[in-house]
């Protein structure tokens, strides 16, 4: 999809879609969130892509929730947290 502007003052499709994951996760500041909402209110293509991503996130989340985390993995993570070893990647 090319860079479409849906109206004056809009963020533009490219800029909106670049931030859409963080928008869906609620990880943007209020100004960016408001800008994306404004853009989505007038742009059907971006709204459709956003809804697709939202449904995909829900589906992935539900599928991942079906499996319990193995106790060995939980114990390993707990041990790493207790020692503070998660601050730097393994190497």
GROMACS .gro file of C-alpha atoms in nm:
model
   91
    1UNK     CA    1   0.000   0.000   0.000
    2UNK     CA    2   0.140   0.338  -0.092
    3UNK     CA    3   0.157   0.641   0.132
    4UNK     CA    4  -0.192   0.787   0.124
    5UNK     CA    5  -0.297   1.100   0.306
    6UNK     CA    6  -0.660   1.097   0.400
    7UNK     CA    7  -0.692   1.464   0.475
    8UNK     CA    8  -0.512   1.773   0.599
    9UNK     CA    9  -0.355   1.729   0.940
   10UNK     CA   10  -0.365   1.348   0.918
   11UNK     CA   11  -0.063   1.137   1.009
   12UNK     CA   12  -0.066   0.963   0.675
   13UNK     CA   13  -0.099   0.592   0.615
   14UNK     CA   14   0.270   0.506   0.625
   15UNK     CA   15   0.328   0.677   0.958
   16UNK     CA   16   0.009   0.531   1.105
   17UNK     CA   17   0.086   0.174   0.999
   18UNK     CA   18   0.444   0.204   1.125
   19UNK     CA   19   0.306   0.259   1.478
   20UNK     CA   20   0.001   0.030   1.459
   21UNK     CA   21   0.146  -0.254   1.670
   22UNK     CA   22   0.240  -0.020   1.951
   23UNK     CA   23  -0.102   0.146   1.916
   24UNK     CA   24  -0.276  -0.189   1.956
   25UNK     CA   25  -0.058  -0.268   2.257
   26UNK     CA   26  -0.144   0.066   2.421
   27UNK     CA   27   0.225   0.161   2.421
   28UNK     CA   28   0.199   0.509   2.264
   29UNK     CA   29   0.172   0.846   2.431
   30UNK     CA   30  -0.162   1.027   2.420
   31UNK     CA   31  -0.068   1.254   2.128
   32UNK     CA   32   0.035   0.965   1.901
   33UNK     CA   33  -0.269   0.762   2.006
   34UNK     CA   34  -0.500   1.053   1.928
   35UNK     CA   35  -0.329   1.107   1.589
   36UNK     CA   36  -0.372   0.743   1.494
   37UNK     CA   37  -0.735   0.741   1.605
   38UNK     CA   38  -0.796   1.052   1.396
   39UNK     CA   39  -0.636   0.892   1.093
   40UNK     CA   40  -0.827   0.565   1.137
   41UNK     CA   41  -1.156   0.752   1.166
   42UNK     CA   42  -1.118   0.865   0.804
   43UNK     CA   43  -0.914   0.592   0.637
   44UNK     CA   44  -1.087   0.264   0.556
   45UNK     CA   45  -0.773   0.086   0.424
   46UNK     CA   46  -0.578   0.157   0.746
   47UNK     CA   47  -0.880   0.068   0.958
   48UNK     CA   48  -0.910  -0.266   0.780
   49UNK     CA   49  -0.539  -0.339   0.831
   50UNK     CA   50  -0.566  -0.240   1.195
   51UNK     CA   51  -0.865  -0.467   1.252
   52UNK     CA   52  -0.683  -0.754   1.081
   53UNK     CA   53  -0.381  -0.702   1.311
   54UNK     CA   54  -0.610  -0.678   1.616
   55UNK     CA   55  -0.782  -1.006   1.529
   56UNK     CA   56  -0.448  -1.172   1.454
   57UNK     CA   57  -0.311  -1.065   1.795
   58UNK     CA   58  -0.619  -1.207   1.968
   59UNK     CA   59  -0.592  -1.535   1.777
   60UNK     CA   60  -0.220  -1.573   1.850
   61UNK     CA   61  -0.276  -1.488   2.215
   62UNK     CA   62  -0.553  -1.744   2.250
   63UNK     CA   63  -0.349  -2.015   2.078
   64UNK     CA   64  -0.044  -1.945   2.292
   65UNK     CA   65  -0.254  -1.950   2.608
   66UNK     CA   66  -0.359  -2.310   2.539
   67UNK     CA   67  -0.018  -2.441   2.644
   68UNK     CA   68   0.116  -2.418   2.994
   69UNK     CA   69   0.470  -2.299   3.043
   70UNK     CA   70   0.688  -2.599   3.131
   71UNK     CA   71   0.786  -2.597   3.501
   72UNK     CA   72   1.154  -2.633   3.405
   73UNK     CA   73   1.136  -2.312   3.204
   74UNK     CA   74   0.965  -2.125   3.487
   75UNK     CA   75   1.231  -2.245   3.731
   76UNK     CA   76   1.510  -2.139   3.495
   77UNK     CA   77   1.359  -1.792   3.443
   78UNK     CA   78   1.304  -1.751   3.818
   79UNK     CA   79   1.667  -1.844   3.881
   80UNK     CA   80   1.790  -1.595   3.622
   81UNK     CA   81   1.573  -1.322   3.769
   82UNK     CA   82   1.697  -1.397   4.120
   83UNK     CA   83   2.060  -1.369   4.004
   84UNK     CA   84   1.993  -1.067   3.782
   85UNK     CA   85   2.121  -1.253   3.475
   86UNK     CA   86   1.850  -1.124   3.241
   87UNK     CA   87   2.007  -0.779   3.213
   88UNK     CA   88   2.238  -0.888   2.931
   89UNK     CA   89   2.180  -1.137   2.650
   90UNK     CA   90   2.352  -1.474   2.674
   91UNK     CA   91   2.670  -1.493   2.485
   0.00000   0.00000   0.00000
